[in-house]
């Protein structure tokens, strides 16, 4: 077996493989000398250490005396220090880790070749039974077979430098420096009784403005020490061939090719702010060794290794990306109260949550809640929120969900039961599906409308039920027009697929079909734009008379108004096309017309797609300007979704994956936001609200699974305050039913 790369992952893989089968001949090539390493300290989780202890107690016993352990994380923000405990870290020097692994490999008979470039991978693959490429983020092996592994390497916006201090921090420390050039941050943690790792990070433009692109190593070290003199107590920093670099996220479509397999940073990277690089590499080594033992041949072993590790790595990379982007955009959050800022930082990756942090440090979490304004015993999600003349009793919104069950646009019993059940379920606001302003504006034949009085009367029935039977719950209507995405089948018969018969003609900003096989729409004329604007205002008037509490204008997901906003779908050459301020004109004209007929005291929101997830489309920066424009015209909140604008999109899915867009708009524009997208637990809602990343959370699928999601969230948290109300017929259900027998005697003695 040949292993390319003598970092922790490669060395640990060599030791495990040799220990499991001493007859194996294993050679490790490392181009650097044995004591030449980047970085200073590495962090390992208890989970990873448990795996090491189980797989090779000798290595674990050698590591254990050198661990530096601590529980606290300290955040210093504008000279205010907050500490949260209960986190549990273990770290040791990277050089010490490598020395222990060198010793273990030699004891087992692994051949270590330092200061030696590995032979070309093709020769190794012909000569050895297994070749493990553990040659890091810049893996030459991976690049040699790039057409097979199909790597994606993405550089990010910050520069960072890896340094050390000759004293031990008393906690994992984050400190923020606001300079004349911009924001810099320190990530520091102890890895020995007399040493700490110090990483200094800042945006590329800040780095250049500070002149650090022209500084040598000594000047950079001195600059960082001066920048964070308070954190360092005036002590110097030291380096080891340290240079400013840009973090690169590595993703590979495949991890193996024949008898060649990638491991550690060669296969994947995750940002250092969640301390994952060495951890992932060591866990890769554990999994690879186990799969080689468990599977009958090499091919199945490598397939099993990738199948086991890929989901774990993908989850870690999502968390790492969330953390990385939070630090890239740290300037958005600096004006938060210092304790809320600390909570926001601690929960940035979504792996630490409100409930998790309460378990770790209830005193800190209670203090954040008090500062936020939570009454005693009130979870953040059950605090009220005011939009214009409407006060929502809690922060939960039932997302618009198309039922595709209307007849001639008239909502029926399905809509009454769907919306009524979820209103009884305790949410602060229940939203209708997209209600179409004309027959031609429907997505499918089953879509509901508000283009005539019969439809308005049917909606009035549902609104009346919500107001009478679920007092305290507001109901909102979402108005929209399908544009080029209309005349399609209902979802369960083929989403976005054209009807087989009885199609109606489509109109849009530009004559571009949604996808191959879709109907090509006609570009709207000026007269047609006027007609559509009147259709929106007429529908809004009917919605007001039906008694809806809130109106949302649908400018997302590639429907008509969204089609004007995106440069991928708007190719017009008149005053409604071209630069963003021109593409905004028609949606803003519709908004102004609707706002003029919508009752003054009732709020209006706008749903947007904050990114098209496609090259050349709407960007996060564009979304900020779109939100700013609608807010300037009187929008009371922006409902921040993403995508579904073009068929060829590449979303970056994950838990709460759209929330950063809402967060950015909230802080840059200063307008309330509604966050949507894979928010699935009440813990997520509490975390997002308390961190100040959004004001309201809209949930769709969880409410399909459980119409009484909000009531159950209150019961599970032991909350019985005014933020939620159980309907009188349901009062007996306020306690979770018991399951199974609870009266069995407890065992007292164990007899052999």
XYZ file of C-alpha atoms in Angstrom:
752
model
C 0.000 0.000 0.000
C 1.258 3.460 -0.921
C 0.200 6.573 0.952
C 0.934 9.973 -0.570
C 1.180 12.608 2.139
C 2.452 12.427 5.706
C -0.127 14.582 7.429
C -2.269 13.259 10.297
C -4.769 11.576 7.972
C -2.182 9.735 5.900
C -0.085 8.688 8.895
C -3.073 7.497 10.896
C -4.372 5.522 7.914
C -0.953 3.876 7.593
C -0.848 2.961 11.289
C -4.370 1.530 11.300
C -3.908 -0.475 8.125
C -0.633 -1.948 9.364
C -2.042 -2.704 12.817
C -5.040 -4.504 11.341
C -2.834 -6.626 9.074
C 0.896 -6.682 9.962
C 1.685 -8.493 6.692
C 0.837 -5.403 4.680
C 3.765 -3.503 3.206
C 2.948 0.171 3.638
C 5.025 3.112 2.438
C 4.319 6.770 3.184
C 5.810 9.509 1.011
C 6.059 13.003 2.500
C 7.892 15.700 0.568
C 8.668 17.780 3.674
C 11.071 16.953 6.539
C 9.443 15.204 9.545
C 9.428 18.326 11.752
C 8.250 20.767 9.085
C 4.541 21.454 9.451
C 2.098 24.289 8.963
C -0.152 25.479 11.742
C 0.424 25.051 15.436
C -2.463 23.393 17.249
C -5.235 21.038 16.132
C -8.638 20.487 17.714
C -10.200 17.027 17.983
C -13.731 16.302 19.143
C -14.622 13.768 21.826
C -16.318 11.725 19.100
C -13.113 11.538 17.043
C -11.012 10.746 20.106
C -13.412 7.949 20.994
C -12.892 6.460 17.552
C -9.114 6.651 17.961
C -9.267 5.063 21.407
C -11.384 2.199 20.106
C -9.290 1.580 16.980
C -5.788 1.999 18.430
C -5.508 2.449 22.213
C -1.726 2.843 21.875
C -2.118 6.022 19.828
C -4.821 7.324 22.146
C -2.705 6.674 25.253
C 0.207 8.511 23.649
C -1.999 11.480 22.760
C -3.879 11.776 26.036
C -1.141 13.368 28.210
C -0.728 16.150 25.662
C -4.339 17.270 25.404
C -5.233 20.762 26.514
C -8.924 20.806 27.417
C -11.300 23.693 27.974
C -15.047 24.320 28.064
C -15.482 28.041 27.482
C -15.824 30.191 24.389
C -15.187 33.901 24.858
C -16.368 36.543 22.393
C -15.039 40.094 22.634
C -17.174 42.611 20.772
C -16.611 46.363 21.098
C -14.662 45.951 24.327
C -17.411 43.844 25.864
C -16.557 40.273 26.783
C -19.092 37.446 26.968
C -18.276 33.859 27.841
C -20.395 30.769 27.220
C -19.432 27.466 28.798
C -20.067 23.778 28.358
C -18.509 23.343 24.915
C -15.770 20.784 25.626
C -12.703 21.007 23.384
C -9.439 19.078 23.277
C -6.379 20.315 21.393
C -2.704 19.498 21.083
C 0.223 20.712 19.048
C 0.214 19.592 15.428
C 3.913 18.800 15.647
C 3.321 16.656 18.746
C 0.490 14.823 16.958
C 2.746 14.081 14.007
C 5.571 12.891 16.268
C 3.241 10.434 17.997
C 1.989 9.130 14.651
C 5.579 8.860 13.314
C 6.535 6.782 16.339
C 3.494 4.558 16.028
C 4.078 3.954 12.311
C 7.719 3.005 12.926
C 6.742 0.668 15.775
C 4.363 -1.130 13.442
C 6.838 -1.331 10.570
C 5.467 1.330 8.220
C 8.143 2.751 5.916
C 8.257 6.560 6.172
C 10.045 8.449 3.381
C 10.435 12.120 4.365
C 11.794 14.821 2.106
C 10.830 12.669 -0.856
C 8.325 13.408 -3.591
C 6.009 10.497 -4.236
C 6.390 8.795 -7.615
C 3.852 9.663 -10.281
C 0.394 8.333 -9.320
C 0.046 6.184 -12.452
C 3.240 4.301 -11.565
C 2.084 3.859 -7.962
C -1.288 2.512 -9.118
C 0.466 -0.045 -11.338
C 2.934 -1.044 -8.617
C 0.811 -1.097 -5.448
C -2.460 -2.796 -4.533
C -3.865 0.371 -2.932
C -2.828 4.006 -3.287
C -4.145 6.505 -0.739
C -3.860 10.143 -1.819
C -3.659 12.189 1.373
C -1.648 14.999 -0.199
C -3.776 17.889 0.973
C -5.826 20.721 -0.444
C -3.399 21.245 -3.350
C -3.335 17.503 -4.120
C -1.269 16.779 -7.217
C -2.789 13.301 -7.304
C -6.290 14.683 -7.505
C -5.292 17.061 -10.279
C -3.568 14.264 -12.223
C -6.940 12.472 -12.402
C -9.143 15.558 -12.469
C -11.233 14.162 -15.322
C -12.165 11.232 -13.053
C -12.551 12.897 -9.651
C -14.059 16.063 -11.183
C -13.034 18.399 -8.366
C -14.519 21.809 -7.664
C -12.201 24.163 -5.799
C -13.785 27.412 -4.644
C -11.739 30.264 -3.213
C -13.452 32.532 -0.686
C -13.388 36.208 0.238
C -11.141 36.327 3.276
C -7.389 36.177 3.770
C -6.037 34.499 6.881
C -2.686 33.793 8.490
C -1.850 31.007 10.942
C 0.247 32.170 13.926
C 0.983 31.249 17.545
C 1.343 32.937 20.924
C 3.589 31.715 23.761
C 0.847 31.620 26.374
C -2.408 29.734 26.780
C -5.721 31.491 26.291
C -8.169 30.641 29.053
C -10.866 29.787 26.480
C -11.546 29.480 22.791
C -11.485 33.179 21.933
C -13.062 35.203 19.163
C -12.167 38.884 19.092
C -13.282 41.516 16.618
C -11.141 44.496 15.587
C -12.804 47.371 13.757
C -10.064 49.283 11.963
C -9.925 52.222 9.601
C -9.613 49.685 6.770
C -12.424 47.368 7.858
C -13.095 44.433 10.159
C -10.581 41.777 11.222
C -11.174 38.849 13.536
C -9.021 36.658 15.733
C -9.691 32.948 16.253
C -7.567 31.732 19.158
C -7.366 28.610 21.305
C -4.815 26.974 23.621
C -3.086 23.802 22.470
C -0.473 23.467 25.225
C -0.030 24.847 28.754
C 2.160 27.605 27.316
C 0.960 28.025 23.729
C -2.063 29.049 21.679
C -3.004 28.996 18.030
C -3.913 32.429 16.679
C -5.580 32.801 13.287
C -6.172 36.321 12.021
C -8.706 36.725 9.229
C -10.113 39.622 7.212
C -11.806 40.309 3.901
C -9.525 40.558 0.864
C -10.287 44.264 0.420
C -9.477 44.978 4.069
C -6.214 43.036 3.764
C -5.189 45.077 0.729
C -6.270 48.409 2.219
C -4.134 47.686 5.291
C -1.096 47.136 3.029
C -0.722 43.511 4.093
C -0.524 42.384 0.464
C 2.865 44.151 0.407
C 4.036 43.135 3.897
C 6.647 40.474 4.547
C 6.233 37.756 7.174
C 7.701 39.815 10.035
C 5.610 42.869 9.192
C 2.446 40.769 9.004
C 3.118 39.164 12.386
C 3.796 42.533 14.023
C 0.676 44.048 12.439
C -1.505 41.245 13.822
C 0.044 41.489 17.283
C -0.646 45.215 17.358
C -4.166 44.772 16.036
C -5.058 42.356 18.859
C -2.765 43.674 21.581
C -5.526 43.522 24.207
C -6.300 39.875 23.524
C -2.582 39.048 23.605
C -1.848 41.139 26.678
C 0.754 43.015 24.655
C 2.733 39.837 23.988
C 4.196 39.059 20.559
C 3.072 36.494 18.034
C 5.317 34.042 16.214
C 5.118 32.368 12.859
C 6.515 29.372 11.013
C 6.818 30.334 7.357
C 3.352 31.777 7.802
C 1.757 33.468 4.818
C -1.583 35.040 4.124
C -3.761 32.657 2.177
C -7.304 32.225 0.950
C -9.355 29.298 2.162
C -10.424 26.911 -0.577
C -13.408 24.601 -0.358
C -12.701 21.332 -2.161
C -15.514 19.059 -3.345
C -15.023 15.985 -5.540
C -17.707 14.166 -7.496
C -15.806 10.905 -6.957
C -13.326 9.855 -4.293
C -11.833 6.737 -5.871
C -10.583 5.486 -9.220
C -9.541 1.875 -9.549
C -7.137 1.247 -6.664
C -6.609 4.977 -5.971
C -8.598 6.704 -3.215
C -8.670 10.259 -1.849
C -8.513 11.002 1.869
C -8.675 14.165 3.980
C -8.143 17.563 2.358
C -7.434 15.927 -1.003
C -11.066 14.766 -1.021
C -12.740 17.624 0.841
C -12.069 20.680 2.965
C -14.112 22.477 5.612
C -13.340 25.910 6.998
C -11.081 26.118 10.046
C -13.681 28.124 11.987
C -15.399 24.873 12.910
C -12.103 23.066 13.570
C -12.742 20.223 11.182
C -9.776 19.537 8.879
C -7.731 17.140 10.974
C -10.890 15.688 12.487
C -12.293 14.798 9.071
C -8.990 13.321 7.882
C -8.656 11.099 10.949
C -12.267 9.965 10.621
C -11.643 9.207 6.932
C -8.729 7.002 7.949
C -10.866 5.154 10.492
C -13.628 4.554 7.940
C -11.253 3.469 5.167
C -9.504 0.966 7.401
C -12.810 -0.424 8.646
C -14.273 -0.788 5.152
C -11.161 -2.607 3.917
C -11.641 -5.080 6.757
C -15.367 -5.503 6.316
C -15.704 -5.798 2.543
C -14.713 -8.823 0.468
C -12.716 -6.912 -2.168
C -11.098 -3.555 -2.770
C -13.745 -2.194 -5.143
C -16.556 -2.757 -2.675
C -14.432 -1.438 0.181
C -13.774 1.866 -1.588
C -17.446 2.164 -2.553
C -18.477 1.537 1.068
C -15.896 4.057 2.331
C -17.252 6.813 0.127
C -20.875 5.906 0.886
C -20.167 6.103 4.616
C -18.129 9.285 4.610
C -19.743 11.406 1.919
C -22.952 12.284 3.865
C -20.927 13.118 6.992
C -18.538 15.299 5.019
C -21.377 17.019 3.145
C -23.063 17.894 6.440
C -19.795 19.222 7.854
C -19.122 21.242 4.721
C -22.575 22.822 4.920
C -21.931 23.833 8.517
C -18.442 25.050 7.644
C -19.727 27.094 4.736
C -22.356 28.725 6.929
C -19.632 29.573 9.446
C -17.239 30.810 6.766
C -19.857 33.065 5.191
C -20.892 34.419 8.577
C -17.320 35.556 9.195
C -17.021 36.906 5.642
C -20.055 39.075 6.373
C -19.353 39.767 10.031
C -19.717 43.492 9.410
C -23.483 43.035 8.988
C -23.807 42.020 12.638
C -21.504 44.450 14.434
C -24.284 46.815 15.468
C -26.156 44.073 17.307
C -26.200 44.228 21.120
C -23.001 42.535 22.261
C -24.687 39.574 23.951
C -26.908 38.900 20.930
C -23.824 39.221 18.717
C -22.132 36.553 20.837
C -25.152 34.264 20.530
C -25.229 34.869 16.782
C -21.560 33.932 16.481
C -21.956 30.787 18.567
C -24.896 29.547 16.472
C -23.509 30.658 13.086
C -22.915 27.145 11.689
C -26.391 25.919 12.821
C -24.754 23.018 14.664
C -24.953 24.840 17.990
C -28.573 25.874 18.497
C -30.650 27.709 21.062
C -31.692 24.510 22.815
C -28.203 23.067 22.660
C -26.676 26.244 24.058
C -29.272 26.351 26.831
C -28.163 22.864 27.818
C -24.501 23.920 27.773
C -24.854 27.258 29.526
C -28.382 28.196 30.682
C -27.166 31.342 32.441
C -25.721 32.774 29.226
C -28.784 31.809 27.189
C -31.160 33.308 29.762
C -29.209 36.560 29.617
C -29.480 36.696 25.804
C -33.236 36.088 26.024
C -33.715 38.823 28.626
C -31.771 41.282 26.482
C -33.883 40.287 23.460
C -37.078 40.944 25.421
C -38.367 37.442 26.114
C -40.591 37.396 29.215
C -39.526 34.758 31.773
C -40.183 31.258 30.496
C -40.977 32.467 26.969
C -39.062 30.931 24.050
C -38.068 33.527 21.431
C -40.499 32.059 18.889
C -43.424 32.986 21.141
C -42.608 36.678 21.404
C -44.990 39.001 19.491
C -44.058 40.926 16.373
C -45.745 43.998 14.911
C -46.136 44.811 11.210
C -47.894 48.134 10.658
C -51.297 47.760 12.391
C -51.048 43.999 12.791
C -49.483 42.352 15.844
C -48.622 38.690 15.397
C -48.697 36.769 18.654
C -45.714 34.611 17.671
C -43.019 34.380 15.005
C -44.300 31.287 13.160
C -45.709 31.625 9.644
C -47.396 28.847 7.688
C -45.778 29.149 4.256
C -47.883 29.488 1.114
C -48.446 25.956 -0.196
C -50.311 25.332 -3.424
C -53.164 22.869 -3.019
C -53.965 22.686 -6.770
C -57.528 21.867 -5.695
C -59.595 24.843 -6.841
C -62.328 24.640 -9.472
C -62.414 27.599 -11.875
C -60.238 29.432 -9.372
C -62.740 28.987 -6.536
C -61.203 27.693 -3.291
C -63.180 24.868 -1.725
C -63.294 22.610 1.285
C -59.662 21.557 0.846
C -58.574 25.162 1.309
C -60.881 25.672 4.272
C -59.580 22.556 5.996
C -55.937 23.150 5.061
C -55.783 26.762 6.239
C -58.283 26.320 9.055
C -56.430 23.365 10.548
C -53.139 25.214 10.521
C -54.740 28.298 12.024
C -56.106 26.113 14.830
C -52.550 24.734 15.092
C -51.282 27.930 16.688
C -49.179 29.740 14.066
C -49.065 33.518 14.284
C -49.754 33.943 10.570
C -51.240 31.552 8.015
C -50.652 32.313 4.330
C -52.745 31.216 1.383
C -51.182 29.638 -1.654
C -50.346 31.958 -4.542
C -53.750 33.344 -5.470
C -53.861 34.213 -9.165
C -55.120 37.547 -10.444
C -56.494 36.222 -13.756
C -57.346 32.936 -15.453
C -54.256 33.346 -17.657
C -52.168 33.951 -14.542
C -52.775 30.477 -13.124
C -49.965 27.958 -12.828
C -52.306 24.977 -13.246
C -56.046 24.470 -13.801
C -56.300 23.730 -10.065
C -54.912 27.075 -8.871
C -57.068 29.411 -6.797
C -57.866 32.943 -7.889
C -59.314 36.294 -6.926
C -60.454 37.616 -10.281
C -64.184 37.441 -9.543
C -66.690 37.873 -6.735
C -67.462 34.150 -6.474
C -63.853 33.457 -5.564
C -63.824 36.375 -3.122
C -66.893 35.002 -1.343
C -65.262 31.575 -1.027
C -62.140 33.156 0.459
C -64.330 35.174 2.846
C -65.635 31.863 4.231
C -62.093 30.678 5.049
C -61.060 34.032 6.527
C -64.176 34.086 8.693
C -63.414 30.605 10.003
C -59.857 31.580 10.958
C -60.917 34.755 12.721
C -63.813 33.132 14.583
C -62.387 29.714 15.437
C -58.691 30.598 15.836
C -58.763 34.082 17.371
C -55.296 35.582 17.533
C -54.146 33.939 14.310
C -53.783 36.238 11.303
C -54.407 35.116 7.747
C -52.607 36.564 4.740
C -53.147 36.322 1.001
C -50.350 35.969 -1.540
C -51.177 37.514 -4.903
C -49.324 36.499 -8.042
C -49.329 35.764 -11.749
C -47.673 32.677 -13.220
C -46.055 34.358 -16.225
C -44.056 31.886 -18.315
C -44.526 29.091 -15.717
C -48.274 28.757 -16.320
C -50.495 26.268 -18.148
C -48.845 23.263 -16.507
C -50.011 20.072 -14.815
C -50.753 19.894 -11.124
C -47.707 19.015 -9.064
C -48.370 15.303 -8.536
C -48.954 14.769 -12.262
C -45.657 16.369 -13.317
C -44.402 19.605 -11.818
C -43.725 22.331 -14.423
C -44.782 19.949 -17.221
C -47.083 21.513 -19.865
C -50.711 20.425 -20.039
C -51.532 17.782 -22.621
C -54.580 19.775 -23.742
C -56.553 22.971 -23.086
C -53.441 25.107 -22.730
C -53.837 28.851 -22.455
C -51.393 31.380 -23.949
C -48.602 32.639 -21.691
C -47.132 36.103 -21.286
C -43.884 37.169 -19.646
C -41.255 39.872 -19.583
C -39.487 38.225 -22.535
C -40.319 35.360 -24.931
C -38.161 32.751 -23.184
C -39.634 29.320 -22.335
C -39.050 28.026 -18.813
C -37.359 24.841 -20.029
C -37.140 22.725 -23.173
C -40.632 21.591 -24.067
C -42.307 24.473 -22.238
C -44.582 26.890 -24.053
C -42.873 30.048 -25.299
C -44.589 33.097 -23.769
C -45.351 36.345 -25.577
C -43.499 39.446 -24.426
C -45.918 41.794 -22.712
C -46.805 45.033 -24.472
C -47.237 48.325 -22.632
C -51.025 47.961 -22.852
C -50.859 44.460 -21.416
C -48.676 45.673 -18.558
C -51.392 48.179 -17.694
C -54.046 45.439 -17.828
C -52.067 43.183 -15.500
C -51.487 46.012 -13.047
C -55.242 46.575 -12.960
C -55.809 42.853 -12.417
C -53.559 42.986 -9.357
C -55.350 46.009 -7.903
C -58.776 44.489 -8.508
C -57.694 41.267 -6.788
C -56.244 43.254 -3.895
C -59.531 45.067 -3.450
C -61.401 41.761 -3.300
C -58.826 40.428 -0.815
C -59.382 43.440 1.424
C -63.140 42.974 1.334
C -62.675 39.266 2.094
C -61.036 40.305 5.363
C -57.421 39.189 4.892
C -55.074 40.696 7.485
C -51.969 40.911 5.291
C -51.165 40.895 1.591
C -47.997 39.518 0.028
C -46.943 40.313 -3.522
C -45.295 37.279 -5.137
C -42.123 38.468 -6.893
C -40.232 35.179 -6.610
C -39.788 31.736 -8.134
C -39.796 32.800 -11.769
C -43.440 33.858 -11.923
C -44.415 36.995 -13.809
C -43.069 39.735 -11.521
C -39.988 37.666 -10.673
C -39.405 37.274 -14.416
C -39.003 41.034 -14.694
C -36.427 41.127 -11.882
C -33.991 38.484 -13.122
C -31.554 39.291 -15.928
C -31.870 35.671 -17.071
C -35.571 36.078 -17.845
C -35.817 39.776 -18.698
C -34.171 40.605 -22.047
C -36.320 43.633 -22.777
C -34.829 46.691 -24.461
C -37.542 49.159 -23.362
C -37.739 51.034 -20.057
C -38.620 47.776 -18.246
C -35.415 45.955 -19.157
C -31.669 46.371 -18.847
C -30.119 47.470 -15.530
C -31.671 46.447 -12.232
C -33.417 49.757 -11.586
C -35.211 49.350 -14.935
C -36.067 45.689 -14.281
C -37.596 46.802 -10.980
C -39.972 49.279 -12.626
C -42.932 47.043 -13.389
C -42.888 45.093 -10.094
C -42.704 48.426 -8.237
C -45.541 49.856 -10.323
C -47.664 46.843 -9.369
C -46.649 47.176 -5.729
C -47.549 50.881 -5.650
C -50.917 50.227 -7.293
C -51.758 47.456 -4.838
C -50.571 49.460 -1.838
C -52.837 52.306 -2.933
C -55.968 50.121 -2.673
C -54.889 47.939 0.234
C -56.084 49.322 3.610
C -53.483 51.614 5.146
C -53.408 49.863 8.518
C -52.841 46.402 7.019
C -49.283 45.334 6.169
C -47.901 44.363 2.785
C -44.948 42.051 2.269
C -43.043 41.013 -0.843
C -41.622 37.576 -1.561
C -38.415 37.609 -3.624
C -35.924 35.074 -4.904
C -32.694 36.371 -3.395
C -30.565 34.381 -5.830
C -31.270 32.483 -9.024
C -28.621 29.865 -8.135
C -27.410 30.289 -11.734
C -24.560 32.111 -13.452
C -25.545 35.541 -14.669
C -28.694 35.630 -12.574
C -29.832 37.592 -9.537
C -27.124 37.751 -6.873
C -27.250 38.331 -3.129
C -26.090 41.893 -3.768
C -28.938 42.396 -6.265
C -31.379 41.023 -3.701
C -30.331 43.685 -1.213
C -31.093 46.401 -3.776
C -34.406 44.772 -4.724
C -35.409 44.639 -1.057
C -34.251 48.206 -0.542
C -36.439 49.396 -3.419
C -39.553 47.631 -2.152
C -38.927 48.865 1.395
C -38.612 52.429 0.095
C -42.013 52.010 -1.566
C -43.631 50.877 1.678
C -43.110 47.116 1.993
C -43.442 46.195 5.659
C -41.325 43.032 5.360
C -39.438 41.030 2.756
C -40.165 37.310 2.509
C -36.803 35.931 1.383
C -36.854 32.795 -0.715
C -34.446 31.705 -3.474
C -34.359 30.052 -6.869
C -36.993 28.384 -9.059
C -36.463 31.208 -11.553
C -34.667 29.118 -14.193
C -34.773 25.364 -14.682
C -30.980 25.128 -14.891
C -30.267 26.074 -11.281
C -27.824 24.636 -8.759
C -29.104 25.330 -5.229
C -26.859 24.733 -2.235
C -29.395 22.823 -0.166
C -29.092 22.257 3.569
C -30.789 23.061 6.824
C -31.926 26.697 6.915
C -29.960 27.180 3.692
C -31.845 30.312 2.589
C -31.611 32.092 5.930
C -28.317 33.929 5.215
C -30.071 35.878 2.455
C -32.779 37.036 4.868
C -30.097 37.857 7.426
C -28.198 39.997 4.951
C -31.269 41.909 3.790
C -32.416 42.484 7.364
C -29.112 44.015 8.403
C -28.184 45.882 5.231
C -31.605 47.294 4.409
C -33.031 47.562 7.918
C -36.352 45.999 6.925
C -38.015 43.067 8.737
C -37.595 39.739 6.995
C -39.303 36.374 6.803
C -36.876 33.451 6.522
C -37.877 30.308 4.652
C -36.245 27.126 3.430
C -35.632 23.867 5.318
C -36.427 25.361 8.728
C -37.829 22.262 10.318
C -37.620 22.443 14.113
C -38.751 24.835 16.814
C -35.128 24.890 17.936
C -34.163 26.319 14.529
C -36.867 28.978 14.838
C -35.722 29.993 18.317
C -32.103 30.102 17.171
C -32.769 32.254 14.111
C -35.038 34.698 15.930
C -32.788 35.109 18.967
C -29.670 35.553 16.816
C -31.402 38.367 14.952
C -31.071 36.705 11.547
C -34.749 37.099 10.789
C -37.953 38.380 12.365
C -40.348 35.640 11.283
C -39.877 32.037 10.166
C -42.085 30.476 7.491
C -42.416 26.694 7.491
C -44.119 24.619 4.825
C -43.360 20.893 4.937
C -43.384 20.701 8.759
C -46.945 22.040 8.663
C -47.917 19.424 6.090
C -46.552 16.765 8.421
C -48.158 18.271 11.513
C -50.931 20.894 11.190
C -50.544 21.616 14.920
C -46.796 22.112 14.716
C -46.822 25.368 16.702
C -49.043 24.012 19.484
C -46.808 20.971 19.793
C -43.713 23.197 19.852
C -45.222 25.037 22.808
C -46.084 21.789 24.601
C -42.630 20.316 24.046
C -41.042 23.454 25.521
C -43.474 23.604 28.434
C -44.776 26.987 27.304
C -48.360 28.084 28.107
C -48.185 31.856 27.722
C -50.017 34.298 25.435
C -47.837 33.553 22.403
C -49.974 30.555 21.547
C -53.543 29.510 22.351
C -55.023 26.020 22.343
C -58.535 26.028 20.886
C -61.055 25.155 23.569
C -61.996 21.782 22.025
C -58.291 20.831 22.001
C -57.390 21.773 25.574
C -57.207 18.164 26.676
C -54.396 17.622 24.175
C -51.967 20.088 25.749
C -49.877 17.261 27.199
C -48.067 14.724 25.083
C -49.879 11.376 25.372
C -47.969 8.707 27.226
C -46.760 5.760 25.185
C -46.076 2.322 26.591
C -46.189 1.174 30.184
C -44.904 3.554 32.855
C -45.760 1.645 36.044
C -43.247 -1.209 35.752
C -41.079 -1.697 38.879
C -37.517 -0.444 38.558
C -34.768 -3.095 38.753
C -32.966 -3.074 42.113
C -30.558 -6.003 41.959
C -28.626 -7.787 39.272
C -28.082 -11.461 40.051
C -25.516 -13.552 38.231
